[in-house]
Amino acid sequence: MAMPVIPNIRMPRLGLGTWPMKGAECTAAVQSALALGYRHIDTAEMYGNEDAVGAGLASSDVPRAEIFLTTKIWNDKPNGAAIRTAFQASLKRLATPYVDLLLIHWPSPELDLADALAGLAAIRAEGLAKAIGVSNFPPRLLQRAIDQGVGLSCLQVEFHALLDQSKLLEICRANDMALTAYSPLGKGETANQPVLQDIARKHGVTAAQVALAWLLAQPGVAMVPKAASAARQAENLAALDVALDSADLAAIAALPKDQRFVNPAMAPDWVNG
């Protein structure tokens, strides 16, 4: 669980996604996840639950230094100054002196890419974020961001057994960046695939665990499945112990990979952006 996804970022490969949980439900989910052994918690300004996540962290016996905490700044912050102001508010809500990873949540047409990334780098230089990165950037924009030379450590994007992200993976691996998969179960659709169900029966596990294990078999990939109940959290965590063989991996690789479940109107051009 403690094994990092890439050498230069201390991020456990399986974390807890917290969208769209809020309030007491979110706090309880963070508490139970940490008690089970999770050490990677993912949140965002837009989720409206940073205060609940912070409460869960504060009430846990796990030292803050052992927890990898990610938050994300919303896409209405177009430059470094706006990002800094929003981030300071995030730190206050999280009740923590720093985050381990700070991301730009979505690109927007108003984004001043160079200034925004310089702002992230300044926050990192001050020790307020241990690492920085971006989320929901398509290949060309991701490469432009990397070319700014600020040292990005992670891309967070939808990724699962029904969606091809090979172009983004290639860019991330070439630049020593982790790729964190959100919606790693494809809104539950991966578990409905007969191929994954057959593999699950073969190994005596669930189809959801097979879907997560397939992602875990991808070099440089981490994931943050959302799970409110302790039972589901434990099921997801146990995917770390599922060893798929080459036939399993080939069968899943052969599935169509054209299903995107998170594609809001503000989304970038995923192919040409």
mmCIF file of C-alpha atoms in Angstrom:
data_model
loop_
_atom_site.group_PDB
_atom_site.id
_atom_site.type_symbol
_atom_site.label_atom_id
_atom_site.label_comp_id
_atom_site.label_asym_id
_atom_site.label_seq_id
_atom_site.Cartn_x
_atom_site.Cartn_y
_atom_site.Cartn_z
ATOM 1 C CA MET A 1 0.000 0.000 0.000
ATOM 2 C CA ALA A 2 2.870 2.342 0.801
ATOM 3 C CA MET A 3 4.642 1.692 -2.494
ATOM 4 C CA PRO A 4 4.712 4.942 -4.485
ATOM 5 C CA VAL A 5 3.428 5.055 -8.023
ATOM 6 C CA ILE A 6 6.580 6.745 -9.313
ATOM 7 C CA PRO A 7 9.892 7.387 -7.529
ATOM 8 C CA ASN A 8 9.595 11.169 -7.179
ATOM 9 C CA ILE A 9 6.134 11.336 -5.613
ATOM 10 C CA ARG A 10 5.198 9.546 -2.396
ATOM 11 C CA MET A 11 1.664 8.678 -3.471
ATOM 12 C CA PRO A 12 0.113 5.305 -2.573
ATOM 13 C CA ARG A 13 -1.344 3.618 -5.620
ATOM 14 C CA LEU A 14 -4.838 3.203 -4.202
ATOM 15 C CA GLY A 15 -6.564 6.093 -2.480
ATOM 16 C CA LEU A 16 -10.013 7.210 -1.388
ATOM 17 C CA GLY A 17 -12.002 9.398 -3.753
ATOM 18 C CA THR A 18 -14.463 11.613 -1.884
ATOM 19 C CA TRP A 19 -16.716 13.082 -4.600
ATOM 20 C CA PRO A 20 -19.674 13.580 -4.094
ATOM 21 C CA MET A 21 -19.683 12.839 -0.359
ATOM 22 C CA LYS A 22 -20.190 15.735 2.053
ATOM 23 C CA GLY A 23 -20.576 16.459 5.732
ATOM 24 C CA ALA A 24 -20.747 13.659 8.269
ATOM 25 C CA GLU A 25 -20.816 10.960 5.575
ATOM 26 C CA CYS A 26 -17.538 12.222 4.136
ATOM 27 C CA THR A 27 -15.863 12.583 7.533
ATOM 28 C CA ALA A 28 -16.889 9.054 8.493
ATOM 29 C CA ALA A 29 -15.626 7.697 5.165
ATOM 30 C CA VAL A 30 -12.220 9.296 5.675
ATOM 31 C CA GLN A 31 -12.057 7.975 9.231
ATOM 32 C CA SER A 32 -12.917 4.403 8.225
ATOM 33 C CA ALA A 33 -10.570 4.456 5.242
ATOM 34 C CA LEU A 34 -7.637 5.540 7.368
ATOM 35 C CA ALA A 35 -8.502 2.924 9.978
ATOM 36 C CA LEU A 36 -8.486 0.229 7.259
ATOM 37 C CA GLY A 37 -5.048 1.268 6.046
ATOM 38 C CA TYR A 38 -5.664 3.839 3.324
ATOM 39 C CA ARG A 39 -3.012 6.548 3.276
ATOM 40 C CA HIS A 40 -4.119 8.495 0.181
ATOM 41 C CA ILE A 41 -7.136 10.823 0.311
ATOM 42 C CA ASP A 42 -8.398 12.843 -2.663
ATOM 43 C CA THR A 43 -10.591 15.946 -2.486
ATOM 44 C CA ALA A 44 -11.112 19.257 -4.295
ATOM 45 C CA GLU A 45 -12.300 22.793 -3.764
ATOM 46 C CA MET A 46 -15.324 22.122 -5.990
ATOM 47 C CA TYR A 47 -16.396 19.046 -4.025
ATOM 48 C CA GLY A 48 -17.502 21.211 -1.123
ATOM 49 C CA ASN A 49 -16.127 18.670 1.336
ATOM 50 C CA GLU A 50 -12.641 19.863 2.229
ATOM 51 C CA ASP A 51 -13.865 20.771 5.713
ATOM 52 C CA ALA A 52 -15.319 17.280 6.144
ATOM 53 C CA VAL A 53 -12.119 15.682 4.879
ATOM 54 C CA GLY A 54 -10.116 17.848 7.264
ATOM 55 C CA ALA A 55 -12.307 16.741 10.159
ATOM 56 C CA GLY A 56 -11.714 13.124 9.222
ATOM 57 C CA LEU A 57 -7.965 13.651 9.132
ATOM 58 C CA ALA A 58 -7.974 15.515 12.444
ATOM 59 C CA SER A 59 -9.957 12.812 14.245
ATOM 60 C CA SER A 60 -7.756 9.965 13.002
ATOM 61 C CA ASP A 61 -4.886 8.489 14.963
ATOM 62 C CA VAL A 62 -2.823 8.322 11.755
ATOM 63 C CA PRO A 63 -0.114 11.003 11.792
ATOM 64 C CA ARG A 64 -0.535 13.659 9.127
ATOM 65 C CA ALA A 65 2.948 12.898 7.774
ATOM 66 C CA GLU A 66 1.793 9.381 6.844
ATOM 67 C CA ILE A 67 -1.171 10.605 4.788
ATOM 68 C CA PHE A 68 -0.963 11.648 1.142
ATOM 69 C CA LEU A 69 -3.560 14.386 0.642
ATOM 70 C CA THR A 70 -4.558 15.754 -2.758
ATOM 71 C CA THR A 71 -6.756 18.760 -3.446
ATOM 72 C CA LYS A 72 -7.645 20.564 -6.647
ATOM 73 C CA ILE A 73 -8.362 24.200 -7.541
ATOM 74 C CA TRP A 74 -11.431 24.847 -9.700
ATOM 75 C CA ASN A 75 -11.206 26.088 -13.281
ATOM 76 C CA ASP A 76 -12.515 29.614 -12.555
ATOM 77 C CA LYS A 77 -9.082 30.505 -11.162
ATOM 78 C CA PRO A 78 -7.222 31.529 -14.355
ATOM 79 C CA ASN A 79 -3.841 32.606 -12.956
ATOM 80 C CA GLY A 80 -1.354 32.172 -10.169
ATOM 81 C CA ALA A 81 -2.780 34.880 -7.917
ATOM 82 C CA ALA A 82 -6.294 33.447 -8.060
ATOM 83 C CA ILE A 83 -4.988 29.937 -7.476
ATOM 84 C CA ARG A 84 -3.032 31.078 -4.417
ATOM 85 C CA THR A 85 -6.056 32.784 -2.885
ATOM 86 C CA ALA A 86 -8.221 29.715 -3.457
ATOM 87 C CA PHE A 87 -5.526 27.391 -2.158
ATOM 88 C CA GLN A 88 -5.144 29.356 1.065
ATOM 89 C CA ALA A 89 -8.877 28.915 1.629
ATOM 90 C CA SER A 90 -8.514 25.181 0.903
ATOM 91 C CA LEU A 91 -5.764 24.831 3.496
ATOM 92 C CA LYS A 92 -7.963 26.547 6.065
ATOM 93 C CA ARG A 93 -10.895 24.236 5.335
ATOM 94 C CA LEU A 94 -8.651 21.169 5.399
ATOM 95 C CA ALA A 95 -7.079 22.371 8.665
ATOM 96 C CA THR A 96 -3.663 21.274 7.481
ATOM 97 C CA PRO A 97 -0.449 23.263 6.963
ATOM 98 C CA TYR A 98 0.219 21.664 3.568
ATOM 99 C CA VAL A 99 -1.080 19.258 0.942
ATOM 100 C CA ASP A 100 0.927 16.531 -0.694
ATOM 101 C CA LEU A 101 -0.391 17.202 -4.193
ATOM 102 C CA LEU A 102 -2.058 20.319 -5.612
ATOM 103 C CA LEU A 103 -3.763 20.146 -9.008
ATOM 104 C CA ILE A 104 -5.520 22.464 -11.431
ATOM 105 C CA HIS A 105 -8.884 20.683 -11.585
ATOM 106 C CA TRP A 106 -9.956 21.451 -15.187
ATOM 107 C CA PRO A 107 -8.500 23.613 -17.953
ATOM 108 C CA SER A 108 -10.555 26.532 -19.236
ATOM 109 C CA PRO A 109 -10.263 28.945 -22.181
ATOM 110 C CA GLU A 110 -9.398 31.706 -19.689
ATOM 111 C CA LEU A 111 -6.491 29.793 -18.170
ATOM 112 C CA ASP A 112 -3.169 31.627 -18.304
ATOM 113 C CA LEU A 113 -1.216 28.393 -18.376
ATOM 114 C CA ALA A 114 2.261 29.798 -17.774
ATOM 115 C CA ASP A 115 1.183 32.071 -14.912
ATOM 116 C CA ALA A 116 -1.011 29.411 -13.311
ATOM 117 C CA LEU A 117 1.780 26.838 -13.350
ATOM 118 C CA ALA A 118 4.260 29.381 -12.035
ATOM 119 C CA GLY A 119 1.807 30.000 -9.203
ATOM 120 C CA LEU A 120 1.679 26.289 -8.421
ATOM 121 C CA ALA A 121 5.470 26.106 -8.475
ATOM 122 C CA ALA A 122 5.708 29.016 -6.027
ATOM 123 C CA ILE A 123 3.308 27.264 -3.637
ATOM 124 C CA ARG A 124 5.463 24.148 -3.854
ATOM 125 C CA ALA A 125 8.643 26.154 -3.279
ATOM 126 C CA GLU A 126 7.147 27.446 -0.040
ATOM 127 C CA GLY A 127 6.470 23.901 1.139
ATOM 128 C CA LEU A 128 2.694 24.357 1.093
ATOM 129 C CA ALA A 129 2.348 21.629 -1.544
ATOM 130 C CA LYS A 130 4.851 18.801 -1.803
ATOM 131 C CA ALA A 131 4.056 18.183 -5.474
ATOM 132 C CA ILE A 132 1.989 19.823 -8.206
ATOM 133 C CA GLY A 133 0.125 18.741 -11.304
ATOM 134 C CA VAL A 134 -2.970 19.057 -13.445
ATOM 135 C CA SER A 135 -6.254 17.245 -13.972
ATOM 136 C CA ASN A 136 -8.389 16.669 -17.062
ATOM 137 C CA PHE A 137 -5.757 17.986 -19.472
ATOM 138 C CA PRO A 138 -5.869 16.373 -22.949
ATOM 139 C CA PRO A 139 -2.604 15.275 -24.598
ATOM 140 C CA ARG A 140 -1.560 18.460 -26.403
ATOM 141 C CA LEU A 141 -2.374 20.717 -23.470
ATOM 142 C CA LEU A 142 -0.613 18.346 -21.080
ATOM 143 C CA GLN A 143 2.512 18.507 -23.228
ATOM 144 C CA ARG A 144 2.292 22.318 -23.291
ATOM 145 C CA ALA A 145 2.048 22.308 -19.513
ATOM 146 C CA ILE A 146 5.053 20.020 -19.186
ATOM 147 C CA ASP A 147 7.001 22.248 -21.568
ATOM 148 C CA GLN A 148 6.632 25.136 -19.121
ATOM 149 C CA GLY A 149 9.350 23.376 -17.139
ATOM 150 C CA VAL A 150 7.918 23.757 -13.642
ATOM 151 C CA GLY A 151 8.205 20.066 -12.786
ATOM 152 C CA LEU A 152 4.751 18.504 -12.828
ATOM 153 C CA SER A 153 4.381 15.246 -10.919
ATOM 154 C CA CYS A 154 0.893 14.024 -11.711
ATOM 155 C CA LEU A 155 -2.027 14.056 -14.130
ATOM 156 C CA GLN A 156 -5.453 13.071 -12.796
ATOM 157 C CA VAL A 157 -7.976 11.956 -15.401
ATOM 158 C CA GLU A 158 -10.806 9.481 -15.970
ATOM 159 C CA PHE A 159 -9.280 6.087 -16.669
ATOM 160 C CA HIS A 160 -10.692 2.582 -16.492
ATOM 161 C CA ALA A 161 -10.906 -0.667 -18.457
ATOM 162 C CA LEU A 162 -13.438 0.847 -20.876
ATOM 163 C CA LEU A 163 -11.489 4.009 -21.781
ATOM 164 C CA ASP A 164 -8.213 4.229 -23.667
ATOM 165 C CA GLN A 165 -5.754 6.693 -22.167
ATOM 166 C CA SER A 166 -2.636 5.387 -23.905
ATOM 167 C CA LYS A 167 -1.616 8.795 -25.283
ATOM 168 C CA LEU A 168 -1.733 10.419 -21.865
ATOM 169 C CA LEU A 169 0.061 7.454 -20.302
ATOM 170 C CA GLU A 170 2.820 7.715 -22.881
ATOM 171 C CA ILE A 171 3.327 11.404 -22.110
ATOM 172 C CA CYS A 172 3.271 10.854 -18.362
ATOM 173 C CA ARG A 173 5.729 7.987 -18.465
ATOM 174 C CA ALA A 174 8.105 9.929 -20.723
ATOM 175 C CA ASN A 175 8.134 12.756 -18.194
ATOM 176 C CA ASP A 176 8.255 10.789 -14.908
ATOM 177 C CA MET A 177 4.691 11.758 -14.029
ATOM 178 C CA ALA A 178 2.109 9.623 -12.284
ATOM 179 C CA LEU A 179 -1.350 9.221 -13.772
ATOM 180 C CA THR A 180 -4.124 9.041 -11.181
ATOM 181 C CA ALA A 181 -7.324 7.429 -12.414
ATOM 182 C CA TYR A 182 -10.599 8.837 -11.200
ATOM 183 C CA SER A 183 -13.809 6.897 -11.844
ATOM 184 C CA PRO A 184 -11.602 3.786 -12.087
ATOM 185 C CA LEU A 185 -14.692 1.585 -12.055
ATOM 186 C CA GLY A 186 -16.314 3.496 -14.917
ATOM 187 C CA LYS A 187 -19.353 4.495 -12.824
ATOM 188 C CA GLY A 188 -19.858 0.805 -12.109
ATOM 189 C CA GLU A 189 -19.961 -0.249 -15.758
ATOM 190 C CA THR A 190 -16.669 -2.154 -15.677
ATOM 191 C CA ALA A 191 -18.127 -4.606 -13.167
ATOM 192 C CA ASN A 192 -20.975 -5.343 -15.589
ATOM 193 C CA GLN A 193 -18.632 -6.654 -18.271
ATOM 194 C CA PRO A 194 -18.855 -10.448 -18.771
ATOM 195 C CA VAL A 195 -15.106 -10.593 -19.400
ATOM 196 C CA LEU A 196 -14.340 -9.076 -16.001
ATOM 197 C CA GLN A 197 -16.996 -11.235 -14.340
ATOM 198 C CA ASP A 198 -15.411 -14.380 -15.795
ATOM 199 C CA ILE A 199 -11.970 -13.328 -14.575
ATOM 200 C CA ALA A 200 -13.428 -12.528 -11.151
ATOM 201 C CA ARG A 201 -14.890 -16.046 -10.833
ATOM 202 C CA LYS A 202 -11.550 -17.508 -11.868
ATOM 203 C CA HIS A 203 -9.754 -15.705 -9.034
ATOM 204 C CA GLY A 204 -12.544 -15.822 -6.455
ATOM 205 C CA VAL A 205 -12.844 -12.041 -6.287
ATOM 206 C CA THR A 206 -15.320 -9.407 -7.479
ATOM 207 C CA ALA A 207 -15.450 -7.885 -10.938
ATOM 208 C CA ALA A 208 -14.802 -4.477 -9.390
ATOM 209 C CA GLN A 209 -11.609 -5.803 -7.832
ATOM 210 C CA VAL A 210 -10.559 -7.130 -11.232
ATOM 211 C CA ALA A 211 -11.129 -3.677 -12.767
ATOM 212 C CA LEU A 212 -8.931 -2.069 -10.125
ATOM 213 C CA ALA A 213 -6.300 -4.795 -10.396
ATOM 214 C CA TRP A 214 -6.107 -4.162 -14.143
ATOM 215 C CA LEU A 215 -5.273 -0.518 -13.443
ATOM 216 C CA LEU A 216 -2.771 -1.536 -10.776
ATOM 217 C CA ALA A 217 -1.012 -3.623 -13.434
ATOM 218 C CA GLN A 218 -0.382 -0.462 -15.478
ATOM 219 C CA PRO A 219 3.024 1.083 -14.650
ATOM 220 C CA GLY A 220 2.833 4.583 -13.220
ATOM 221 C CA VAL A 221 -0.906 4.478 -12.500
ATOM 222 C CA ALA A 222 -2.666 5.221 -9.206
ATOM 223 C CA MET A 223 -6.427 5.412 -8.578
ATOM 224 C CA VAL A 224 -8.947 7.026 -6.250
ATOM 225 C CA PRO A 225 -12.229 5.051 -6.271
ATOM 226 C CA LYS A 226 -15.004 6.641 -4.242
ATOM 227 C CA ALA A 227 -16.303 4.423 -1.443
ATOM 228 C CA ALA A 228 -18.512 5.568 1.412
ATOM 229 C CA SER A 229 -18.896 2.320 3.348
ATOM 230 C CA ALA A 230 -16.128 0.514 5.174
ATOM 231 C CA ALA A 231 -17.138 -2.693 3.395
ATOM 232 C CA ARG A 232 -16.661 -1.202 -0.068
ATOM 233 C CA GLN A 233 -13.435 0.486 1.029
ATOM 234 C CA ALA A 234 -12.102 -2.870 2.210
ATOM 235 C CA GLU A 235 -13.158 -4.519 -1.057
ATOM 236 C CA ASN A 236 -11.293 -1.890 -3.061
ATOM 237 C CA LEU A 237 -8.228 -2.139 -0.849
ATOM 238 C CA ALA A 238 -8.117 -5.901 -1.335
ATOM 239 C CA ALA A 239 -7.645 -5.328 -5.068
ATOM 240 C CA LEU A 240 -4.004 -4.698 -4.212
ATOM 241 C CA ASP A 241 -3.697 -8.441 -3.584
ATOM 242 C CA VAL A 242 -5.315 -9.559 -6.854
ATOM 243 C CA ALA A 243 -2.696 -10.832 -9.309
ATOM 244 C CA LEU A 244 -4.001 -10.978 -12.861
ATOM 245 C CA ASP A 245 -2.183 -13.239 -15.293
ATOM 246 C CA SER A 246 -1.224 -12.448 -18.866
ATOM 247 C CA ALA A 247 -4.393 -14.025 -20.253
ATOM 248 C CA ASP A 248 -6.528 -11.878 -17.937
ATOM 249 C CA LEU A 249 -4.695 -8.719 -18.949
ATOM 250 C CA ALA A 250 -4.998 -9.555 -22.641
ATOM 251 C CA ALA A 251 -8.738 -10.222 -22.343
ATOM 252 C CA ILE A 252 -9.332 -6.873 -20.632
ATOM 253 C CA ALA A 253 -7.056 -5.070 -23.074
ATOM 254 C CA ALA A 254 -9.198 -6.408 -25.920
ATOM 255 C CA LEU A 255 -12.372 -4.762 -24.611
ATOM 256 C CA PRO A 256 -13.610 -1.675 -26.507
ATOM 257 C CA LYS A 257 -12.168 1.380 -24.813
ATOM 258 C CA ASP A 258 -14.360 4.232 -26.001
ATOM 259 C CA GLN A 259 -16.660 4.860 -23.025
ATOM 260 C CA ARG A 260 -16.165 8.189 -21.261
ATOM 261 C CA PHE A 261 -18.495 8.812 -18.327
ATOM 262 C CA VAL A 262 -17.254 12.244 -17.200
ATOM 263 C CA ASN A 263 -17.637 14.691 -20.063
ATOM 264 C CA PRO A 264 -19.265 17.960 -18.932
ATOM 265 C CA ALA A 265 -19.970 20.821 -21.318
ATOM 266 C CA MET A 266 -16.839 22.620 -20.102
ATOM 267 C CA ALA A 267 -14.603 19.645 -20.936
ATOM 268 C CA PRO A 268 -11.699 20.203 -23.323
ATOM 269 C CA ASP A 269 -11.368 18.611 -26.735
ATOM 270 C CA TRP A 270 -10.091 15.251 -25.516
ATOM 271 C CA VAL A 271 -8.522 14.332 -28.866
ATOM 272 C CA ASN A 272 -7.125 17.597 -30.239
ATOM 273 C CA GLY A 273 -6.960 19.770 -27.122
#
